[in-house]
Amino acid sequence: MTLKSLAMTAVLALVCGAAHAEQVRVYNWSDYIDEDLLAKFEQETGLKLIYDVFDGNEILETKLLAGGSGYDVVVPSSTFMQRQIAAGAFQKLDKDQLPNIEHMWDLIEERTQQYDPGNAYSVNYMWGTTGIGVNIDKVRQALGEDAPIDSLDLVFKPENMEKLANCGVHFLDAPDETVPLALAWLGEDPASQDPEVIAKIEDVYAAVRPYIQKFHSSEYINALANGNICVAIGWSGDILQARDRAEEAGKGIEIIYNAPKEGAQMWFDQMAIPADAPNPQGAHAFLNFMMDPENAAATSNYVYYANGNKASQEYLNEDVIGDTAIYPDAATLANLYTTAPLDDKTQRFVTRLWTKIKSGT
Amino acid sequence: MMRRAVLIAVPYFWLMALFLVPFIIVFKVSLSDTALAIPPYVPTLEWRDFRTFLSQLDFENYIWLTQDDLYWKAYLSSLKIAFLSTLMTLAIGYPVAYAMACCPEKWRSTLMMLVILPFWTSFLIRVYAWMGILSNEGFLNQFLLWAGIISTPLTILNTNTAVYIGIVYTYLPFMILPIYATLDRMDASLLEAAEDLGCSRIGAFWLVTVPLSRNGIIAGCFLVFIPALGEFVIPSLLGGSRTLMIGKVLWEEFFNNRDWPVASAVAVVLLLILIIPIMLFQRNQQNQAEAGR
């Protein structure tokens, strides 16, 4: 090898190495960003953005706990994040690199502190509620004009579900959402960690299980929008996205979202930086970019979830900030509950119970 | 002599690196305990103090598997689904392979191409396409409604029926190809001889063609049965929540419970279940080789 080609190889290696360092790899939920922002981020920062998606906290958690995920920014839900922080999966944020953090909303920051004391490891991306999405025409056809679309009676009373079974009912396949839901309907503490209390939900689900077509955490968006199903227990913004897709399709399908009046779970998806992130500096740049009020507003306007950014509210569309399904009014807000992560033994009990509910075994 | 040793070493190295080493790692994890850490189990793969390392290992995860009927029900259900799909694949694949082998020479390569063609599209996309076909508002229901055969849409997606359709569709080429290979090589004069000696055409098929294509049938059945047993993608996309398969149980242990040790124990037992048919297959091949000498 001549000296010249050796030098060339060295230069190439350097260039490649540099190019690699300038990548930011983000792992976020599916259907959860305005994709124009991805190009805007690359343009503003000159960093190359690699954007991957998942549809369940479990998938993200397993990648984080296996180590070496290769991601710089991930977006776990707060309950899962609390446990991941304990496992040492994240690095503390360097708030000097996050000037936009001043725009964050104290009301939300107070609530996320419960999972991440001092918000040392994370900033809020979006938050929302878990509730009921209905194809209003089909549900009225099945149950009449006064169908209880804002009550869990709709999905937990067998006599209602029997009539809805034909047009299709989907539930989230996420026990950390569906267990509190049934507890709320029973009038129990939705955040209960007591296996004896949690066990009560088995009968609730057993009574309506024959009428539930599927448990899945992302299919219901399209299924609702296409008219394949008429009721979904799902995340607020996902159901509102289904509403929009149905409108765009113009087939006359009207979707409505309601947080159940028995109480609805409030959850927070938090942006955090894995402990072994290859490019923590780029990760901070991404976090700061997403906390820019205009960008946070663009995301909410697109995905129909509320964000934890106070300053973004002046840029929000009227159909977002004005919709109590997204930004709940004081009365609804008081009716929202949060949950805490389960210890290993209770978690195993809940997973097993959930498997039994789903498969009958 | 040296050359021979090297030649033999290559497949053994392959087996060591891609089967034995991963298996030992999984087996080791199955003897560990869960922990809130990265990775989420203790003891991890460190050999500093071998004795304490050994003392921390135990078989409690395997005992756990016997205490909950979920696991053996899932194994049995997987075996049933894999077995029935293999039979169905054989029932469809054999006539197809037979027809291909009976075709004039000039058509055969085209037909072969058609069998292989679906592999050019991603497996995942093809399974998603089936979701579009089988859903309540899907092509199949729309067609049947239009033709007036049914008056309300059939629920096929998210049931076991859809899982069978998906498995049979996906693995059909693996059944057709080995059977076709044996039928293609078959000496046609044997059939003529059978007919000359007074055998009917159907009789000749059962007495001559089927026994001669036995190897292809066995190979095809194993190629379908083994991957179908551990199948995860098809049941999770096409199946309903009632579809119980060991691949899904494994996923839940791993992802929902974050219990890598129990997940590994489930995987080790699945492997043991699979080793039995694989060894039968191996013995069959060996007998064949000896008989052919």
XYZ file of C-alpha atoms in Angstrom:
654
model
C 0.000 0.000 0.000
C 1.462 3.353 -0.976
C 1.610 6.226 1.453
C -0.969 8.118 -0.563
C -3.612 5.394 -0.451
C -2.926 4.938 3.234
C -3.614 8.629 3.809
C -6.751 8.368 1.684
C -8.013 5.468 3.777
C -7.343 7.398 6.976
C -9.208 10.435 5.680
C -12.119 8.269 4.599
C -12.293 6.621 7.993
C -12.284 10.014 9.658
C -15.034 11.316 7.398
C -17.133 8.224 8.008
C -16.534 8.453 11.741
C -17.517 12.101 11.756
C -20.611 11.422 9.673
C -21.595 8.715 12.109
C -21.228 11.022 15.109
C -23.483 13.587 13.456
C -26.449 11.225 13.431
C -29.239 11.450 15.946
C -31.309 8.309 16.366
C -34.784 8.809 17.773
C -37.143 5.996 18.841
C -40.713 7.220 19.274
C -44.274 5.894 19.190
C -45.897 5.269 15.796
C -48.110 8.022 14.314
C -46.727 10.462 16.863
C -45.060 13.349 15.020
C -45.631 15.807 12.180
C -43.116 14.411 9.712
C -42.328 17.874 8.319
C -40.561 18.501 11.616
C -38.028 15.785 10.847
C -36.784 17.651 7.778
C -36.923 20.943 9.648
C -34.702 19.541 12.417
C -32.110 18.337 9.908
C -32.133 21.706 8.182
C -31.767 23.751 11.369
C -29.118 21.672 13.067
C -27.293 20.012 10.180
C -27.613 16.709 12.028
C -28.826 13.597 10.250
C -31.969 12.286 11.917
C -32.840 8.597 11.964
C -36.405 8.149 13.171
C -37.770 4.715 14.163
C -41.123 3.844 15.740
C -42.651 1.300 18.145
C -46.212 0.719 19.352
C -45.763 -0.605 22.891
C -43.771 0.379 25.957
C -42.721 -3.248 26.340
C -40.762 -3.194 23.092
C -38.891 -0.052 24.056
C -38.234 -1.312 27.571
C -36.780 -4.586 26.363
C -34.424 -2.734 24.015
C -33.329 -0.401 26.790
C -32.769 -3.190 29.299
C -30.850 -5.293 26.790
C -28.462 -2.338 26.510
C -26.755 -0.948 23.417
C -30.012 0.052 21.731
C -28.082 2.653 19.714
C -30.786 5.278 20.206
C -30.072 8.826 21.380
C -33.637 9.816 22.272
C -36.456 7.510 23.380
C -40.023 8.272 24.475
C -41.255 5.908 27.222
C -44.466 6.458 29.181
C -43.879 7.806 32.653
C -44.743 4.642 34.631
C -42.355 2.554 32.580
C -39.751 5.287 32.720
C -39.740 5.314 36.510
C -38.606 1.694 36.550
C -36.119 2.270 33.734
C -34.541 5.137 35.673
C -34.110 2.765 38.623
C -32.439 0.237 36.330
C -29.945 2.900 35.255
C -31.165 3.114 31.670
C -30.962 6.897 31.317
C -28.478 9.737 31.771
C -29.284 12.966 33.569
C -30.216 15.850 31.298
C -27.749 18.691 30.922
C -30.210 21.556 31.256
C -27.614 24.102 30.042
C -28.016 22.522 26.634
C -31.811 22.910 26.831
C -32.605 26.644 26.842
C -36.154 25.938 25.636
C -36.941 24.134 28.888
C -38.228 27.478 30.231
C -41.310 27.050 28.022
C -42.474 23.915 29.838
C -45.793 23.885 31.684
C -45.477 23.758 35.502
C -48.848 21.988 35.845
C -47.543 19.004 33.859
C -44.034 19.144 35.316
C -45.519 18.807 38.787
C -47.304 15.638 37.783
C -44.331 14.071 35.993
C -42.159 14.672 39.087
C -43.995 11.777 40.652
C -42.149 9.479 38.227
C -38.935 11.419 37.682
C -38.123 13.494 40.800
C -36.949 16.969 39.820
C -37.527 16.029 36.173
C -33.830 15.223 36.142
C -33.962 12.613 33.387
C -36.829 13.610 31.145
C -39.003 16.284 29.602
C -42.608 15.839 28.579
C -43.330 15.065 24.932
C -47.099 14.609 24.920
C -49.722 13.601 27.421
C -53.237 12.337 27.085
C -55.975 10.146 28.408
C -57.196 6.629 27.775
C -60.835 6.421 26.798
C -63.552 5.307 24.426
C -63.695 5.860 20.680
C -66.954 5.136 18.890
C -68.266 5.046 15.367
C -71.337 6.993 16.431
C -73.746 5.868 13.695
C -73.026 2.185 14.154
C -73.185 2.398 17.936
C -76.534 4.232 17.825
C -77.782 1.647 15.348
C -76.904 -1.106 17.812
C -77.901 0.544 21.089
C -80.308 3.340 20.220
C -80.028 7.118 20.478
C -79.080 7.202 24.172
C -76.109 4.835 23.911
C -73.763 5.564 26.871
C -70.774 6.636 24.787
C -69.129 8.559 27.639
C -69.433 5.749 30.157
C -67.545 2.480 30.686
C -71.001 0.862 30.855
C -70.701 0.802 27.069
C -67.917 -1.783 27.122
C -68.319 -3.506 30.493
C -72.072 -4.195 30.548
C -72.611 -7.512 28.744
C -76.028 -6.474 27.435
C -74.423 -3.552 25.578
C -71.449 -5.526 24.352
C -73.644 -8.322 23.039
C -75.236 -5.854 20.646
C -71.915 -4.251 19.712
C -70.090 -7.513 19.036
C -71.201 -7.670 15.414
C -69.793 -4.310 14.461
C -66.508 -5.006 16.284
C -64.913 -3.931 19.570
C -61.145 -3.588 20.112
C -59.318 -3.044 23.415
C -55.749 -1.871 23.961
C -53.404 -4.769 24.576
C -51.765 -2.969 27.493
C -52.627 -4.278 30.954
C -51.228 -1.121 32.566
C -54.144 0.720 30.877
C -56.911 -1.852 30.817
C -56.595 -3.006 34.437
C -57.088 0.501 35.938
C -59.944 1.018 33.482
C -61.925 -1.935 34.840
C -61.055 -0.965 38.422
C -62.440 2.520 37.791
C -65.669 1.013 36.498
C -65.939 -1.146 39.624
C -65.466 1.953 41.769
C -62.146 0.643 43.127
C -58.925 2.645 43.294
C -57.625 2.460 39.712
C -54.030 2.747 40.957
C -54.419 -0.199 43.333
C -51.390 -2.479 43.682
C -53.208 -5.060 45.766
C -53.507 -8.377 43.879
C -56.792 -9.130 45.637
C -58.348 -5.917 44.340
C -56.821 -6.329 40.888
C -58.165 -9.898 40.692
C -61.704 -8.486 40.674
C -61.291 -7.344 37.074
C -61.205 -10.929 35.861
C -64.962 -11.295 36.206
C -65.535 -7.920 34.562
C -63.614 -8.979 31.469
C -64.866 -12.579 31.513
C -68.454 -11.326 31.146
C -67.691 -9.312 28.006
C -64.761 -11.315 26.612
C -66.847 -13.198 24.006
C -67.781 -9.876 22.415
C -64.263 -8.403 22.183
C -62.791 -9.024 18.771
C -59.164 -8.121 19.461
C -56.698 -6.715 21.936
C -54.149 -4.612 20.043
C -52.428 -1.295 20.668
C -52.226 0.303 17.215
C -54.492 -1.490 14.730
C -57.603 0.236 16.043
C -56.703 3.580 14.423
C -57.204 2.241 10.907
C -59.882 -0.217 11.924
C -62.021 2.607 13.373
C -61.340 4.904 10.428
C -62.262 2.232 7.860
C -65.420 1.192 9.667
C -64.059 -2.306 10.428
C -64.859 -1.805 14.105
C -67.322 0.455 15.919
C -65.826 0.768 19.419
C -62.212 0.997 20.591
C -60.709 1.448 24.023
C -57.656 3.467 23.090
C -55.483 6.515 23.554
C -57.158 9.880 23.039
C -55.001 11.205 20.209
C -55.030 7.917 18.326
C -58.811 7.926 18.264
C -58.852 11.578 17.178
C -56.432 10.657 14.394
C -58.873 7.912 13.373
C -61.584 10.594 13.338
C -59.502 12.673 10.928
C -58.611 9.775 8.666
C -62.303 8.838 8.483
C -63.171 12.416 7.564
C -60.500 12.481 4.853
C -61.755 9.189 3.417
C -65.173 10.813 3.037
C -67.145 7.617 3.527
C -69.409 9.316 6.043
C -67.851 7.624 9.080
C -67.971 9.826 12.187
C -65.713 8.973 15.145
C -66.138 10.480 18.625
C -63.730 10.286 21.575
C -64.767 10.524 25.230
C -62.845 10.210 28.454
C -65.071 7.921 30.531
C -67.067 9.723 33.206
C -66.071 7.068 35.771
C -62.561 8.521 35.555
C -59.854 8.239 32.914
C -56.194 7.433 33.105
C -53.855 10.346 32.455
C -50.449 9.350 31.092
C -47.296 11.185 30.119
C -44.856 10.241 27.368
C -41.436 11.563 28.285
C -38.383 12.234 26.143
C -35.235 10.805 27.708
C -31.657 10.026 26.706
C -30.379 6.440 27.170
C -27.287 6.095 29.384
C -25.342 4.632 26.472
C -26.566 7.075 23.786
C -23.884 7.390 21.088
C -24.572 11.098 20.549
C -25.859 12.767 23.747
C -25.149 16.223 22.372
C -27.323 15.578 19.331
C -29.949 14.123 21.660
C -30.060 17.349 23.650
C -30.361 19.273 20.370
C -33.396 17.162 19.467
C -35.014 17.667 22.869
C -34.431 21.410 22.662
C -35.836 21.489 19.130
C -39.001 19.667 20.206
C -39.429 22.074 23.141
C -39.481 25.038 20.804
C -43.054 26.332 21.284
C -43.814 26.392 17.553
C -42.534 22.844 17.036
C -44.389 21.509 20.077
C -47.554 23.162 18.756
C -47.000 21.723 15.270
C -46.765 18.244 16.798
C -49.945 18.648 18.833
C -51.796 20.117 15.866
C -50.807 17.037 13.912
C -51.226 14.190 16.409
C -54.122 15.585 18.511
C -52.374 15.059 21.833
C -51.799 17.777 24.397
C -48.187 18.709 25.117
C -46.439 19.852 28.279
C -45.287 23.106 26.729
C -47.080 26.163 28.081
C -45.678 28.609 25.504
C -46.848 26.411 22.612
C -50.488 27.051 23.433
C -50.701 30.309 21.489
C -49.682 28.425 18.318
C -52.228 25.632 18.727
C -55.130 25.320 16.305
C -58.563 26.070 17.746
C -59.711 22.468 17.180
C -56.875 21.320 19.463
C -56.703 23.819 22.315
C -60.482 24.236 22.236
C -61.244 20.510 22.332
C -61.824 19.252 25.872
C -61.009 15.735 24.679
C -57.425 16.984 24.182
C -57.045 19.838 26.681
C -59.547 18.795 29.352
C -61.514 21.457 31.218
C -61.148 21.753 34.990
C -63.999 19.323 35.693
C -62.564 16.553 33.511
C -59.052 17.213 34.774
C -60.226 16.585 38.325
C -61.616 13.253 37.149
C -58.297 11.983 35.764
C -56.105 9.534 37.669
C -52.495 8.429 37.351
C -50.920 5.081 38.195
C -47.536 3.941 39.495
C -45.355 1.062 38.223
C -45.936 -2.393 39.708
C -43.311 -4.436 41.515
C -42.082 -7.591 39.754
C -44.351 -10.002 41.575
C -47.521 -7.968 41.032
C -46.455 -7.353 37.423
C -46.215 -11.096 36.815
C -49.607 -11.576 38.436
C -51.143 -8.867 36.211
C -49.554 -10.216 33.008
C -50.765 -13.704 33.826
C -54.262 -12.412 34.615
C -54.261 -10.491 31.348
C -53.174 -13.556 29.364
C -55.945 -15.513 31.020
C -58.477 -12.829 30.150
C -57.328 -12.667 26.534
C -56.854 -16.336 25.741
C -59.141 -18.001 28.265
C -56.178 -20.046 29.559
C -5.514 -35.980 5.770
C -5.024 -32.363 6.820
C -7.415 -31.216 4.160
C -10.053 -33.594 5.340
C -9.779 -32.326 8.905
C -10.219 -28.757 7.720
C -13.228 -29.727 5.615
C -14.881 -31.419 8.573
C -14.001 -28.543 10.899
C -15.943 -26.016 8.824
C -19.462 -27.401 9.448
C -18.620 -28.110 13.075
C -17.416 -24.565 13.557
C -20.632 -23.361 11.948
C -22.698 -25.459 14.326
C -20.703 -24.296 17.341
C -20.903 -20.594 16.500
C -24.512 -20.429 15.352
C -26.204 -23.080 17.439
C -24.266 -24.341 20.421
C -22.916 -21.037 21.755
C -26.284 -19.195 21.556
C -27.960 -22.226 23.099
C -25.535 -22.246 26.038
C -26.150 -18.522 26.601
C -29.930 -18.985 26.553
C -29.650 -22.027 28.812
C -27.509 -20.063 31.250
C -29.998 -17.176 31.327
C -32.779 -19.692 32.014
C -30.994 -20.646 35.246
C -30.634 -17.038 36.432
C -32.953 -14.711 38.359
C -34.576 -11.477 37.226
C -33.191 -8.126 38.361
C -33.882 -4.477 37.798
C -30.721 -3.785 35.829
C -29.137 -3.873 32.393
C -29.344 -6.694 31.387
C -32.338 -7.605 33.549
C -31.031 -10.791 35.199
C -28.381 -11.976 37.655
C -25.846 -13.464 37.618
C -24.667 -12.071 34.304
C -22.102 -13.718 32.087
C -19.032 -13.028 34.153
C -16.589 -15.718 35.055
C -14.599 -13.955 37.732
C -15.690 -16.141 40.584
C -16.793 -19.419 39.134
C -17.992 -21.073 42.331
C -20.385 -18.339 43.485
C -21.488 -18.110 39.897
C -22.510 -21.760 39.886
C -24.159 -21.552 43.282
C -26.464 -18.807 42.056
C -27.885 -20.948 39.268
C -30.943 -23.088 39.812
C -33.791 -24.769 37.994
C -36.659 -22.887 39.631
C -37.731 -21.383 36.293
C -38.301 -24.862 34.860
C -40.292 -25.814 37.938
C -42.330 -22.651 37.392
C -43.227 -23.855 33.879
C -44.777 -27.005 35.299
C -46.838 -25.144 37.889
C -48.888 -23.046 35.484
C -51.021 -24.820 32.883
C -50.593 -21.876 30.494
C -47.308 -23.235 29.205
C -48.202 -26.784 28.326
C -51.520 -25.616 26.873
C -49.611 -23.211 24.665
C -47.145 -25.933 23.613
C -50.024 -28.294 22.808
C -51.951 -25.635 20.934
C -48.835 -24.769 18.903
C -48.257 -28.451 18.132
C -51.866 -28.791 16.979
C -51.755 -25.706 14.776
C -48.395 -26.710 13.296
C -49.552 -30.309 12.704
C -52.856 -29.382 11.040
C -51.226 -26.701 8.900
C -48.620 -29.229 7.782
C -51.369 -31.647 6.724
C -53.219 -28.911 4.858
C -50.051 -27.713 3.190
C -49.361 -31.297 2.106
C -52.908 -31.716 0.768
C -52.515 -28.609 -1.370
C -48.802 -28.853 -2.117
C -48.695 -32.430 -3.339
C -51.210 -32.026 -6.196
C -49.490 -28.806 -7.228
C -46.059 -30.463 -7.281
C -47.540 -33.462 -9.103
C -49.151 -31.268 -11.734
C -45.898 -29.385 -12.212
C -43.966 -32.610 -12.679
C -46.543 -33.855 -15.220
C -46.332 -30.703 -17.303
C -44.361 -30.621 -20.524
C -40.679 -29.849 -19.999
C -40.860 -26.353 -21.499
C -43.432 -25.178 -18.931
C -41.714 -26.472 -15.849
C -39.188 -23.695 -15.283
C -41.937 -21.088 -15.633
C -44.115 -22.893 -13.100
C -41.165 -23.233 -10.764
C -40.611 -19.500 -11.116
C -44.257 -18.828 -10.188
C -43.893 -20.877 -7.004
C -40.776 -18.955 -5.972
C -42.037 -15.542 -7.086
C -43.808 -14.583 -3.801
C -40.427 -14.724 -2.036
C -39.464 -11.585 -3.912
C -41.881 -9.626 -1.747
C -41.287 -9.235 1.964
C -43.006 -11.894 4.046
C -44.383 -9.187 6.342
C -46.026 -7.325 3.461
C -47.661 -10.523 2.238
C -49.116 -11.186 5.693
C -50.387 -7.603 5.814
C -51.975 -8.150 2.407
C -53.908 -11.054 3.905
C -55.205 -8.695 6.584
C -56.616 -6.566 3.778
C -58.182 -9.595 2.129
C -59.701 -11.198 5.223
C -60.967 -8.209 7.234
C -64.693 -7.509 7.674
C -64.589 -4.834 4.990
C -61.926 -6.737 3.034
C -61.819 -8.025 -0.533
C -63.052 -11.500 0.288
C -66.149 -10.330 2.153
C -66.906 -7.644 -0.416
C -66.701 -10.220 -3.180
C -68.897 -12.742 -1.368
C -71.448 -10.026 -0.543
C -71.421 -8.822 -4.142
C -71.878 -12.358 -5.440
C -74.799 -12.810 -3.062
C -73.230 -15.872 -1.385
C -73.438 -14.311 2.084
C -75.594 -11.532 3.483
C -73.467 -10.468 6.476
C -69.655 -10.272 6.426
C -67.791 -13.337 7.699
C -65.417 -12.753 10.598
C -62.218 -14.467 9.494
C -59.479 -12.032 10.483
C -58.403 -12.346 14.121
C -59.497 -15.987 14.348
C -57.589 -19.268 14.165
C -58.912 -19.759 10.632
C -56.896 -16.750 9.536
C -53.815 -18.196 11.247
C -54.191 -21.451 9.293
C -54.662 -19.544 6.045
C -51.570 -17.475 6.777
C -49.358 -20.434 7.695
C -50.503 -22.604 4.775
C -50.042 -19.733 2.338
C -46.605 -18.759 3.673
C -45.109 -22.240 3.878
C -46.674 -23.773 0.758
C -43.545 -23.293 -1.410
C -41.467 -25.174 1.187
C -43.772 -28.162 0.675
C -44.034 -27.932 -3.123
C -40.348 -27.606 -3.909
C -38.941 -30.763 -2.254
C -41.884 -32.889 -3.468
C -41.491 -31.536 -6.970
C -37.764 -32.304 -6.836
C -38.411 -35.996 -6.090
C -41.275 -36.322 -8.591
C -39.211 -34.636 -11.264
C -36.408 -37.178 -10.843
C -38.774 -40.126 -10.921
C -38.325 -42.620 -13.725
C -41.550 -42.575 -15.785
C -40.886 -46.069 -17.127
C -41.702 -47.441 -13.667
C -45.283 -46.281 -14.102
C -45.449 -47.821 -17.560
C -44.171 -51.068 -16.111
C -46.801 -50.985 -13.365
C -49.564 -50.414 -15.895
C -48.206 -53.120 -18.183
C -48.419 -55.496 -15.255
C -52.092 -54.714 -14.814
C -52.071 -51.986 -12.228
C -54.689 -49.285 -12.605
C -53.513 -45.691 -12.934
C -54.736 -44.817 -9.457
C -53.193 -47.969 -8.075
C -49.883 -47.134 -9.721
C -50.019 -43.654 -8.159
C -50.387 -45.033 -4.647
C -48.058 -48.020 -5.112
C -45.298 -46.358 -7.139
C -45.417 -42.553 -7.203
C -46.219 -41.861 -3.557
C -43.616 -44.247 -2.077
C -40.955 -42.867 -4.440
C -41.745 -39.296 -3.439
C -41.640 -40.188 0.254
C -38.396 -38.324 0.797
C -39.819 -35.163 -0.659
C -42.964 -35.464 1.462
C -40.938 -35.930 4.652
C -38.581 -33.069 3.853
C -41.535 -30.793 2.989
C -43.395 -31.692 6.184
C -40.387 -30.870 8.355
C -39.732 -27.635 6.514
C -43.320 -26.590 7.273
C -43.831 -28.095 10.711
C -40.687 -26.824 12.442
C -40.987 -23.106 11.667
C -44.800 -23.203 12.072
C -44.403 -24.492 15.638
C -42.506 -21.437 16.808
C -44.369 -18.995 14.544
C -44.956 -15.587 16.081
C -45.613 -13.081 13.283
C -48.582 -14.850 11.675
C -50.575 -15.500 14.885
C -49.933 -12.006 16.192
C -51.031 -10.286 12.969
C -53.781 -12.578 11.704
C -54.787 -14.376 14.885
C -57.177 -13.173 17.537
C -56.471 -12.788 21.206
C -57.672 -16.340 21.714
C -54.980 -17.787 19.492
C -52.631 -19.376 21.991
C -49.193 -20.174 20.591
C -45.925 -20.667 22.376
C -44.273 -17.928 20.317
C -46.725 -15.413 21.795
C -46.245 -16.741 25.339
C -42.492 -16.387 24.888
C -42.998 -12.800 23.748
C -45.093 -11.996 26.794
C -42.541 -13.433 29.207
C -39.825 -11.456 27.514
C -41.608 -8.158 26.935
C -44.501 -7.859 29.413
C -42.982 -9.592 32.416
C -39.396 -8.564 31.645
C -38.598 -12.079 32.829
C -35.731 -13.150 30.609
C -34.953 -16.236 32.718
C -38.459 -17.713 32.344
C -38.553 -16.682 28.663
C -35.280 -18.530 28.161
C -36.634 -21.597 29.932
C -39.656 -21.555 27.593
C -37.277 -21.335 24.619
C -35.108 -24.226 25.857
C -38.170 -26.459 26.276
C -39.410 -25.471 22.805
C -36.037 -26.481 21.402
C -36.217 -29.852 23.135
C -39.675 -30.404 21.634
C -38.269 -29.564 18.205
C -35.180 -31.742 18.577
C -37.310 -34.913 18.618
C -38.728 -34.475 15.086
C -35.367 -33.209 13.855
C -33.657 -36.351 15.129
C -36.329 -38.529 13.519
C -35.681 -36.673 10.289
C -31.948 -37.198 10.652
C -32.410 -40.923 11.204
C -34.662 -41.176 8.198
C -32.036 -39.461 6.047
C -29.373 -41.807 7.345
C -31.485 -44.891 6.641
C -32.072 -43.569 3.161
C -28.389 -43.027 2.582
C -27.604 -46.553 3.781
C -30.393 -48.089 1.718
C -29.177 -46.215 -1.336
C -25.706 -47.732 -1.096
